[in-house]
mmCIF file of C-alpha atoms in Angstrom:
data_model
loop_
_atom_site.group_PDB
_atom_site.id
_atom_site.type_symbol
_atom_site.label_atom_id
_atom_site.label_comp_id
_atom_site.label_asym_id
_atom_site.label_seq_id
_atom_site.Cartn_x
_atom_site.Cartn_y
_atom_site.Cartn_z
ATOM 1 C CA UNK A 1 -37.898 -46.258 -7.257
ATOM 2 C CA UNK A 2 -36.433 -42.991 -6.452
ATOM 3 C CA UNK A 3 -35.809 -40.345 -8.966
ATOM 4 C CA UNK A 4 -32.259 -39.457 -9.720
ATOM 5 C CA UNK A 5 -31.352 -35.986 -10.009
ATOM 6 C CA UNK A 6 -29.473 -34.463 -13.500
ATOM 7 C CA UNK A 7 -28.503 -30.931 -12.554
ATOM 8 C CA UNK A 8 -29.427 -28.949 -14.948
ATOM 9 C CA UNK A 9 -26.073 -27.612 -17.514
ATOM 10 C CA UNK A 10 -24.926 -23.866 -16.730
ATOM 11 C CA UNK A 11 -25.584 -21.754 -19.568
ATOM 12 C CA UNK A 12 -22.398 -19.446 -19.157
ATOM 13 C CA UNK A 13 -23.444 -17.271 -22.711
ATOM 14 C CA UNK A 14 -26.288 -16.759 -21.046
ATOM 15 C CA UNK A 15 -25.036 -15.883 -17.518
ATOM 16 C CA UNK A 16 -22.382 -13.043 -19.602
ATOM 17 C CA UNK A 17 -25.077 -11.620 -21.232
ATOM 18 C CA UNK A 18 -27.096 -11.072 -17.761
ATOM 19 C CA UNK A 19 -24.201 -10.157 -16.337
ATOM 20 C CA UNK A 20 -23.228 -7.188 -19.234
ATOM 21 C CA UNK A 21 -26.877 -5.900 -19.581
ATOM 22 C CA UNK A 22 -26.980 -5.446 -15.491
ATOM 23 C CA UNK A 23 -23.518 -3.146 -15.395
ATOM 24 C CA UNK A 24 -25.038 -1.254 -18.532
ATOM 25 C CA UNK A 25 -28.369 -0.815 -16.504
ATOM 26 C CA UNK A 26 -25.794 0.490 -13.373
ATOM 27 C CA UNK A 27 -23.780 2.511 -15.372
ATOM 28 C CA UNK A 28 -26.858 4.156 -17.346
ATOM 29 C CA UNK A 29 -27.999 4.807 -13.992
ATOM 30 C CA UNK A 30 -24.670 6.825 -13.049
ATOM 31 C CA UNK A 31 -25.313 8.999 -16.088
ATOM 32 C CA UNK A 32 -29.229 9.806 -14.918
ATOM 33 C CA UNK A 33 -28.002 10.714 -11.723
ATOM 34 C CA UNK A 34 -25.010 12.719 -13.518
ATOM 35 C CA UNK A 35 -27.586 14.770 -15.559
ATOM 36 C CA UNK A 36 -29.577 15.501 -12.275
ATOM 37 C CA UNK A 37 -26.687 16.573 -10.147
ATOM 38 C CA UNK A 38 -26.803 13.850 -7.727
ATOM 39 C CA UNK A 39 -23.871 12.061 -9.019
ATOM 40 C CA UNK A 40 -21.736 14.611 -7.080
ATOM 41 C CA UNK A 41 -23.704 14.559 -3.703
ATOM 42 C CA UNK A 42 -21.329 11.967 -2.578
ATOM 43 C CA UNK A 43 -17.788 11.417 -3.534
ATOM 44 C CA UNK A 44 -14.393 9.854 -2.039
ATOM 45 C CA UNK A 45 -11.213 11.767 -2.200
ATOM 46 C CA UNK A 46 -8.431 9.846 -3.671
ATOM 47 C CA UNK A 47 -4.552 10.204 -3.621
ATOM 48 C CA UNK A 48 -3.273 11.641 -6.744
ATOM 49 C CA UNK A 49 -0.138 9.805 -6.310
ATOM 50 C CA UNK A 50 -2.276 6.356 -6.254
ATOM 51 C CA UNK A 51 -4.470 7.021 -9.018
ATOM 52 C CA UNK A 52 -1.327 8.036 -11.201
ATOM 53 C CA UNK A 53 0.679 4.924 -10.109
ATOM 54 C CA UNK A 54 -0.648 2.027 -8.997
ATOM 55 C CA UNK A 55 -0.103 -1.125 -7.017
ATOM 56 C CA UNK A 56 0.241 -4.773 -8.229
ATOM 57 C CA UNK A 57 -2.501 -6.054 -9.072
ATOM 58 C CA UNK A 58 -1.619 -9.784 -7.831
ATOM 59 C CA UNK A 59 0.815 -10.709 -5.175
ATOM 60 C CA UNK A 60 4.219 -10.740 -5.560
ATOM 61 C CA UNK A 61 7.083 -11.817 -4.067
ATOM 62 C CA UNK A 62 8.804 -8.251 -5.100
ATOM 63 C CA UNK A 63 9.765 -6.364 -1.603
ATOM 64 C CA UNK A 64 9.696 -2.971 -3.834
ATOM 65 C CA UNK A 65 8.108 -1.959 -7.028
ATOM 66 C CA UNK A 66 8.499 1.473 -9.325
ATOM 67 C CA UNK A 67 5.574 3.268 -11.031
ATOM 68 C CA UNK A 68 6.095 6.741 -13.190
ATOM 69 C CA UNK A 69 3.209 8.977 -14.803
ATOM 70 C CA UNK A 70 4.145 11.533 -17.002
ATOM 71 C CA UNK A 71 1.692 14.156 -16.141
ATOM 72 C CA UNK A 72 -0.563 16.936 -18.336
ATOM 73 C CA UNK A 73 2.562 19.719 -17.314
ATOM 74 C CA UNK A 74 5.079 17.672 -19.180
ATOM 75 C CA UNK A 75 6.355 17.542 -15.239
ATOM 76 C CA UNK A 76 6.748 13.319 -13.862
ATOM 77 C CA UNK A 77 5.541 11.412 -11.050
ATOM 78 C CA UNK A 78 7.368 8.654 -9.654
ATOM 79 C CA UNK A 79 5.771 6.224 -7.013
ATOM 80 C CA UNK A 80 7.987 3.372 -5.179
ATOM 81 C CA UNK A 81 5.980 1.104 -3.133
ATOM 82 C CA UNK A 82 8.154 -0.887 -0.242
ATOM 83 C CA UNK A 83 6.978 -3.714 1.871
ATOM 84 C CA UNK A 84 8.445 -2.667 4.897
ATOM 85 C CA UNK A 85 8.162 -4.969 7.354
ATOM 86 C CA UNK A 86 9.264 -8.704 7.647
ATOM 87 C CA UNK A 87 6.672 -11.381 6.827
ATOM 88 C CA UNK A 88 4.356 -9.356 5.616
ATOM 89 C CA UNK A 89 3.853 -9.258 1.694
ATOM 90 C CA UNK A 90 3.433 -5.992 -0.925
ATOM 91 C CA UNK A 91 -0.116 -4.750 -0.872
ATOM 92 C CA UNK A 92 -2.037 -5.784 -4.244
ATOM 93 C CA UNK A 93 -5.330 -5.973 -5.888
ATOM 94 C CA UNK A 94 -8.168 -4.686 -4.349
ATOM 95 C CA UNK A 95 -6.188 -3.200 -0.826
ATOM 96 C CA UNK A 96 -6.405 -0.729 -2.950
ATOM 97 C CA UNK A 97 -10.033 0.003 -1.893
ATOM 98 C CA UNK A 98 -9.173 -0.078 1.434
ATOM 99 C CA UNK A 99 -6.368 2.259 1.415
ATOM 100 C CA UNK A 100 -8.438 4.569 -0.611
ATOM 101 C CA UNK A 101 -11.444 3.931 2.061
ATOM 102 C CA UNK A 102 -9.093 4.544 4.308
ATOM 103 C CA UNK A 103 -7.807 8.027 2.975
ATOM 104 C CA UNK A 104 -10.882 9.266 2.080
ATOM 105 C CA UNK A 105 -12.202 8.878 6.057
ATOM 106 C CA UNK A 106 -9.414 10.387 7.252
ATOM 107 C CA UNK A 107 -9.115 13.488 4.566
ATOM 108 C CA UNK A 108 -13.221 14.005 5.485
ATOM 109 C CA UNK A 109 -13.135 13.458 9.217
ATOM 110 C CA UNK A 110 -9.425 16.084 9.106
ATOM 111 C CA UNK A 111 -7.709 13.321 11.108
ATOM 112 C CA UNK A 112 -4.726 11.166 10.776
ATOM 113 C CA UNK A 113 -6.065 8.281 13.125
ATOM 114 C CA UNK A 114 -8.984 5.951 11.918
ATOM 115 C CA UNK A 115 -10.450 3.169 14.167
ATOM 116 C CA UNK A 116 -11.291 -0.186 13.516
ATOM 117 C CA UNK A 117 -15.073 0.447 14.127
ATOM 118 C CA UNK A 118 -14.585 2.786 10.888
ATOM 119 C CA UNK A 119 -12.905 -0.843 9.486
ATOM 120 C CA UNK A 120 -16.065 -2.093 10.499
ATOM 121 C CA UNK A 121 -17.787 0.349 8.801
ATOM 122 C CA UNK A 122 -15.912 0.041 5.131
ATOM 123 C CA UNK A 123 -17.252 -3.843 5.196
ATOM 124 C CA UNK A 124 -20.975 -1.772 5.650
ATOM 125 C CA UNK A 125 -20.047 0.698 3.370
ATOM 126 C CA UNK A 126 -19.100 -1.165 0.573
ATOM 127 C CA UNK A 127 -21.954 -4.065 1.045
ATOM 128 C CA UNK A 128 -19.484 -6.428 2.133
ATOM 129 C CA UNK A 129 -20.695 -9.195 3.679
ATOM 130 C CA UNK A 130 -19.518 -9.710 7.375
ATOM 131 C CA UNK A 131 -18.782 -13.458 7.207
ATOM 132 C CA UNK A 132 -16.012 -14.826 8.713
ATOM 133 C CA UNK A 133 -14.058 -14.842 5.109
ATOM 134 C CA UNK A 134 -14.932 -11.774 4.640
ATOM 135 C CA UNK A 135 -13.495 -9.974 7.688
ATOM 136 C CA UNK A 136 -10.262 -13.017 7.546
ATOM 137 C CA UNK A 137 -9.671 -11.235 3.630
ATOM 138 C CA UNK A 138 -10.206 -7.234 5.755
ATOM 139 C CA UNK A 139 -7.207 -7.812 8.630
ATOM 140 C CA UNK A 140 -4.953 -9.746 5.854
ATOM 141 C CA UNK A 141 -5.611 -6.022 4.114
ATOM 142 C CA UNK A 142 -5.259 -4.229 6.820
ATOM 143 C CA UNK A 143 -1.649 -6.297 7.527
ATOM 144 C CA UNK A 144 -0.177 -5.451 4.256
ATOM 145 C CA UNK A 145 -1.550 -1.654 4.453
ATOM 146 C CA UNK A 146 0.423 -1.186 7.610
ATOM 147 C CA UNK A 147 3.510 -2.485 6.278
ATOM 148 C CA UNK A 148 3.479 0.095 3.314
ATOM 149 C CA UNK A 149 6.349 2.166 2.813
ATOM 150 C CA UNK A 150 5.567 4.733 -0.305
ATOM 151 C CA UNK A 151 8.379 7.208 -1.944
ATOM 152 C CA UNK A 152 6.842 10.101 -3.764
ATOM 153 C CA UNK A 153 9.054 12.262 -5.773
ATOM 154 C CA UNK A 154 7.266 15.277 -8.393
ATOM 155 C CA UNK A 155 9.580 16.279 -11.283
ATOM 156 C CA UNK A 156 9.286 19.879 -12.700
ATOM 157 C CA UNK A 157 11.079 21.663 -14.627
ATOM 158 C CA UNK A 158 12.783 23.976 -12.391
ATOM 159 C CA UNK A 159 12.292 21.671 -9.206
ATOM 160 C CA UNK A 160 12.254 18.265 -7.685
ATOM 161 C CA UNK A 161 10.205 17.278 -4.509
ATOM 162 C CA UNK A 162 10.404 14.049 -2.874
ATOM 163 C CA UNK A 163 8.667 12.392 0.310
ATOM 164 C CA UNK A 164 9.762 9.209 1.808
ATOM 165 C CA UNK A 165 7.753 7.452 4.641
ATOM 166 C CA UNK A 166 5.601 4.530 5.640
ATOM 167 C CA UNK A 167 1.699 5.076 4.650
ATOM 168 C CA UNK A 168 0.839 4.200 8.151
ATOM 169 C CA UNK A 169 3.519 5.561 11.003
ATOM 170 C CA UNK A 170 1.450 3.477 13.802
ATOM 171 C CA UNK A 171 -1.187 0.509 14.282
ATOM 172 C CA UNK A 172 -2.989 -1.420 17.048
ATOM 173 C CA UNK A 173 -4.717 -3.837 15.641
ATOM 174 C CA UNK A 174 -6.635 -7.032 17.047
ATOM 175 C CA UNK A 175 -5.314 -9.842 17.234
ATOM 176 C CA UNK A 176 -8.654 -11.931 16.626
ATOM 177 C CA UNK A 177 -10.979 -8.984 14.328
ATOM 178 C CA UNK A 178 -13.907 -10.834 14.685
ATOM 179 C CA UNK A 179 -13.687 -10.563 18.104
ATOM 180 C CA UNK A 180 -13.276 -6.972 18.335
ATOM 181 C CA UNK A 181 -16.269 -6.584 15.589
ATOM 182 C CA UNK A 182 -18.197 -8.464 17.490
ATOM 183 C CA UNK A 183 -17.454 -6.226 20.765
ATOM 184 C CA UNK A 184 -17.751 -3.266 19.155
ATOM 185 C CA UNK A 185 -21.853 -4.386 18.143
ATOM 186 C CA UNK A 186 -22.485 -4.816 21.669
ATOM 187 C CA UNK A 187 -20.910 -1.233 22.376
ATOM 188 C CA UNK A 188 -18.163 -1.983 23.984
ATOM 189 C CA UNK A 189 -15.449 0.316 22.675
ATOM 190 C CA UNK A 190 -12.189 -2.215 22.951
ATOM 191 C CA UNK A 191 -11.441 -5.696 24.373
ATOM 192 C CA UNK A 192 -10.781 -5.792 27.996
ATOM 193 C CA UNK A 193 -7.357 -4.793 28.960
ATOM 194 C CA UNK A 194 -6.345 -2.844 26.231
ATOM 195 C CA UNK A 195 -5.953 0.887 26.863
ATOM 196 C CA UNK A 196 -5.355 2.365 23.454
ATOM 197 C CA UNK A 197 -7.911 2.204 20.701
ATOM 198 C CA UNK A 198 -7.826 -0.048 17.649
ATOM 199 C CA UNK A 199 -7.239 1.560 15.042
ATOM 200 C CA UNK A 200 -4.375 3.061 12.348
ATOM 201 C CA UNK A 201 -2.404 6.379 12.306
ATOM 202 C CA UNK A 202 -1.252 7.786 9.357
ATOM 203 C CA UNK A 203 2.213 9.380 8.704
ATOM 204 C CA UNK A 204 1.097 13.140 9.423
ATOM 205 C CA UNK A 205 3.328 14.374 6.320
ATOM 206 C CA UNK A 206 1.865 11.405 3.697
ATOM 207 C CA UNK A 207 -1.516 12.575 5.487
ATOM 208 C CA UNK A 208 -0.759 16.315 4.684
ATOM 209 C CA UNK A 209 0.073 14.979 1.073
ATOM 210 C CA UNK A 210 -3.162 13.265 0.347
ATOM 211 C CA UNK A 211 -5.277 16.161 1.906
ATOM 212 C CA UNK A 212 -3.264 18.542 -0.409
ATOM 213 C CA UNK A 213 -3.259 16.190 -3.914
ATOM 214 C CA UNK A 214 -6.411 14.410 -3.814
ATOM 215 C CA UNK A 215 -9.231 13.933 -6.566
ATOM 216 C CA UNK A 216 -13.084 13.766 -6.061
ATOM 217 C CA UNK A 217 -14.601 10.983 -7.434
ATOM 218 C CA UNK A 218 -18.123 9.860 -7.467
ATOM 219 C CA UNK A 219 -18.679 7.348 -4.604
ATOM 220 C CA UNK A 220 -21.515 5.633 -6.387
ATOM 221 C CA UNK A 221 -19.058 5.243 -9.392
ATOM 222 C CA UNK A 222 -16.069 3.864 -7.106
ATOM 223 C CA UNK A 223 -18.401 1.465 -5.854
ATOM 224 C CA UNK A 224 -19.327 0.160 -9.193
ATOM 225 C CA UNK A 225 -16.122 0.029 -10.400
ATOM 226 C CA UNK A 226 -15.432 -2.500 -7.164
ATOM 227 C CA UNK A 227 -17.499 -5.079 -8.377
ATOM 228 C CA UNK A 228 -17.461 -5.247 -12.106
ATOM 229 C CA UNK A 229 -15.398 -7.609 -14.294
ATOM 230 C CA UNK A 230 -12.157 -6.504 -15.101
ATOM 231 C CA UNK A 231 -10.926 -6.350 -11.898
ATOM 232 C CA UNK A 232 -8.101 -3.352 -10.409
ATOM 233 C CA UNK A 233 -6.575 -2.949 -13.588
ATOM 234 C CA UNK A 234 -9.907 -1.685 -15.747
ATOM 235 C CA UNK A 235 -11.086 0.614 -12.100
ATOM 236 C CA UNK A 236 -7.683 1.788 -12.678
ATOM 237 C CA UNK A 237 -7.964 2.616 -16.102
ATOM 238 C CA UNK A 238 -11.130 4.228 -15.606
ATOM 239 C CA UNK A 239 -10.267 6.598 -12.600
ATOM 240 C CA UNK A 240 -7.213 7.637 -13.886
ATOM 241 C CA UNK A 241 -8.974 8.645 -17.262
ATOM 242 C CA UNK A 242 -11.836 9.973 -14.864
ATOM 243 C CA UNK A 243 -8.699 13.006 -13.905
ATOM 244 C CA UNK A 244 -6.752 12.969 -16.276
ATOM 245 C CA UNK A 245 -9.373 14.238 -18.822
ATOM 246 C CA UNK A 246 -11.373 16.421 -16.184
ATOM 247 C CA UNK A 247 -7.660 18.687 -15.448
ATOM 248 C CA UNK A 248 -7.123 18.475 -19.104
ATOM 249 C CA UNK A 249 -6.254 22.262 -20.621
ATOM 250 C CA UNK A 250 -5.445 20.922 -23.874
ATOM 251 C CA UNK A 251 -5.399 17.628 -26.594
ATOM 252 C CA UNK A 252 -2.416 15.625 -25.640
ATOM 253 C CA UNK A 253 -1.760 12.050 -26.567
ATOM 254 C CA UNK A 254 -0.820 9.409 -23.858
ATOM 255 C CA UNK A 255 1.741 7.112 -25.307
ATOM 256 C CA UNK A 256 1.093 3.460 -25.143
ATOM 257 C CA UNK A 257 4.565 3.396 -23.344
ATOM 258 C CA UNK A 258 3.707 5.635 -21.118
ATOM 259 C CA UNK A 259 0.529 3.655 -20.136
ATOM 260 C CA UNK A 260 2.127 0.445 -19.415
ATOM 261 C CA UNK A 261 5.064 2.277 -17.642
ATOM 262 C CA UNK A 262 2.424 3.494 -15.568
ATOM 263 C CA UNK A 263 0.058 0.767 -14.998
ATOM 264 C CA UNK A 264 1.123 -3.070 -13.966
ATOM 265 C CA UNK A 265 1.889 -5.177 -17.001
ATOM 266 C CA UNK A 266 1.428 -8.555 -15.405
ATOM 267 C CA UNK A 267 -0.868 -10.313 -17.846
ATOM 268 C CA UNK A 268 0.932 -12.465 -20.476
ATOM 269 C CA UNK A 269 -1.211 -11.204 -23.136
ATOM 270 C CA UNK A 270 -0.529 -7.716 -23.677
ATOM 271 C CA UNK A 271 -2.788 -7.580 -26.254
ATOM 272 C CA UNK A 272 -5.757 -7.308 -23.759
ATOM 273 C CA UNK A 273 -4.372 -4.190 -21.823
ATOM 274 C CA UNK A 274 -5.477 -2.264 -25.314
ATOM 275 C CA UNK A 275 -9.241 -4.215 -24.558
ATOM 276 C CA UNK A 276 -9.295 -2.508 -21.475
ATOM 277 C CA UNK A 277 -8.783 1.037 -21.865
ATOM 278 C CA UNK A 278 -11.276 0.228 -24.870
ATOM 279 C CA UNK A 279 -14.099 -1.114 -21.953
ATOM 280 C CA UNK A 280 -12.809 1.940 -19.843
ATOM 281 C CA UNK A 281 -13.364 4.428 -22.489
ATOM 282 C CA UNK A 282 -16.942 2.911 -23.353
ATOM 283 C CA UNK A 283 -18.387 3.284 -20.441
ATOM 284 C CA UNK A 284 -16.921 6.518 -19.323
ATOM 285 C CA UNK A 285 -18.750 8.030 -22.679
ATOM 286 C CA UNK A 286 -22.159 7.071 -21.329
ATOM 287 C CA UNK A 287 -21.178 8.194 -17.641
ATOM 288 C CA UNK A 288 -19.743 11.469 -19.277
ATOM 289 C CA UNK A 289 -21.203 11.648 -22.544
ATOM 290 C CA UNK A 290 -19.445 14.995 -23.240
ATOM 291 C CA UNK A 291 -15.727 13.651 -22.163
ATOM 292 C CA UNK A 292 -13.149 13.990 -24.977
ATOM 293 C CA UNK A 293 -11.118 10.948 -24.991
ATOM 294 C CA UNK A 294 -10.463 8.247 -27.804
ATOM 295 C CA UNK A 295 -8.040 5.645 -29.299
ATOM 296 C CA UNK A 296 -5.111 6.096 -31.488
ATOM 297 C CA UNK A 297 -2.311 4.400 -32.745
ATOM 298 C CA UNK A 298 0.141 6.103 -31.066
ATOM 299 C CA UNK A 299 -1.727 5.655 -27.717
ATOM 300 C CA UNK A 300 -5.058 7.764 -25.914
ATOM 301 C CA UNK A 301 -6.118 10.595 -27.186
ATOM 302 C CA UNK A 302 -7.393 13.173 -24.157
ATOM 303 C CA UNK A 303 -8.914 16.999 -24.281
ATOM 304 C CA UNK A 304 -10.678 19.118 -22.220
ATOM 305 C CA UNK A 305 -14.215 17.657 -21.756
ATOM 306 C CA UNK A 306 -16.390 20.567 -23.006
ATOM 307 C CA UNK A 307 -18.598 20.107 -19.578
ATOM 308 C CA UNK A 308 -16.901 18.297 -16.177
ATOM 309 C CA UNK A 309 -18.180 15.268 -14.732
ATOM 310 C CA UNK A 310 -18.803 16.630 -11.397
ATOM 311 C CA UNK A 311 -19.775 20.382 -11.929
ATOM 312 C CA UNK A 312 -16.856 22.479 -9.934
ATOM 313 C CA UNK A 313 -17.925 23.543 -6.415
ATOM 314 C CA UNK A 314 -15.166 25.832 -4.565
ATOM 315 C CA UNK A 315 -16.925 24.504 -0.934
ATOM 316 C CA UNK A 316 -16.094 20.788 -2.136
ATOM 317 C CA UNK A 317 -12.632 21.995 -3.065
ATOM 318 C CA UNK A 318 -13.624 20.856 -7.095
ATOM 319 C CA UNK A 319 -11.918 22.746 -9.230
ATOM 320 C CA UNK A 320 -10.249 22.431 -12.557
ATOM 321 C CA UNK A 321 -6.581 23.133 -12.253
ATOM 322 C CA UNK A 322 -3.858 23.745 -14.566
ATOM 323 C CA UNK A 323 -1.308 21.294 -13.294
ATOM 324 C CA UNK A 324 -2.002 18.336 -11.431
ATOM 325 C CA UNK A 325 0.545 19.146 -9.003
ATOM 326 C CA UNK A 326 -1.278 22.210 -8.030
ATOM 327 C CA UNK A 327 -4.269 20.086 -7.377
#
């Protein structure tokens, strides 16, 4: 008589609690390797504009959406996002790891044009699996990326400077990117008959913006943030408070309006955007112990850290500055 099988009942409680106690084990790692220095031995360079505004973070049928920032000056950033092409949807969610990937290889490597072997390399990079899903998930990025269109316009007090132009100003891209992953294992450089390389160029004025307002922040800490719950809005949260309180001069409170202004407001429970910057907050005081950041009614409570994250280092352009559109 054979036996029959009763699989065994998930224990989800139990599953949480692994799941809390191994991103507390991570992030108390972060803060070991912040007291040593090696934190900062790495880092990617972000866009100022696209930690300060953000995109969705699900998809949307919306061809153009609006962020704002108020920044530490008193001066305002405005971000519109445009999907600019036919067919193909507004980037969301996590393309925001790719764009920033993407930025950050082109800011370091002091070119405009990045391949699709460096494509290759982000899945690497990141510990992405190269499965067929995997790289089917990486060209539907890639699509949406290309059809960006992003509006930048910095509000002083005595000025106003806008930029207007597609985040990508050319792309050859693969029909079939497995195919051209595969090719480029066995060392072949591009699939027969094609002349130019694979690959994405970058609007050189949006790519003279980014290398002039960027932020350094730890790699080891944006790959954590990739893969913990809470998903884009909480790495969000937690990079923005990452520069907003390391160019901090002095205590300022950021209004709750002024945080959901900035940051997508697509959940129907707005209670639970409060329970994130709470998580964010958390964990950036054991990252960055001496960070000066808390709750208050009226919204988040920011000063000047008494010691940086990332100590400054004039030959890795990290420096405190006084406005963040100096930076």
């Amino acid at each position: 008589m054979s036996e029959i099988l009763v699989r065994k009942p998930r224990d989800y409680a139990k599953e949480r609690k692994a799941a809390i106690e191994a991103s507390v084990d991570r992030t108390v790692a972060l803060r070991e390797d912040r007291d040593t220095g090696a934190l900062g031995d790495e880092v990617i360079k972000m866009a100022q504009a696209l930690i300060l505004c953000t995109l969705p973070y699900r998809p949307t049928a919306e061809r153009q959406v609006v962020r704002s920032a108020r920044l530490s000056d008193g001066s305002t950033l405005r971000v519109t996002f445009t999907a600019g092409i036919n067919g193909i949807d507004m980037a969301f969610g996590n393309d925001r790891h790719l764009m920033a990937w993407l930025f950050d290889k082109a800011i370091n490597s002091d070119t405009a044009f990045v391949t699709i072997k460096s494509a290759s390399d982000y899945l690497r990079e990141t510990g992405k699996s190269r499965n067929g899903d995997r790289v089917k998930e990486l060209a539907a990025r890639l699509s949406r990326l290309t059809g960006l269109v992003i509006g930048i316009e910095r509000r002083g007090a005595g000025s106003t400077q806008t930029v207007m132009l597609p985040m990508i100003a050319s792309s050859n891209l693969p029909s079939n990117l497995t195919v051209q992953l595969r090719a480029e294992n066995s060392g072949q450089r591009s699939i027969p008959g094609m002349e130019n390389p694979f690959g994405i160029q970058l609007e050189e004025r949006f790519f003279q913006d980014i290398k002039k307002h960027h932020v350094a922040i730890p790699r080891r800490l944006w790959m954590q943030l990739q893969g913990q719950k809470g998903g884009p809005q909480l790495t969000d949260l937690l990079t923005f408070f990452v520069y907003r309180c390391y160019c901090a001069q002095s205590e300022t409170v950021i209004p709750w309006a002024g945080l959901r202004e900035q940051f997508p407001q697509d959940d129907s429970n707005p209670r639970r955007f409060k329970v994130s910057v709470k998580k964010a907050i958390v964990q950036l005081r054991v990252v960055w112990p001496e960070i000066r950041i808390d709750i208050v009614k009226e919204g988040v409570w920011v000063d000047r850290a008494m010691q940086p994250l990332l100590p400054d280092d004039p030959t890795k352009k990290r420096i405190r500055r006084l406005s963040a559109l100096n930076q």
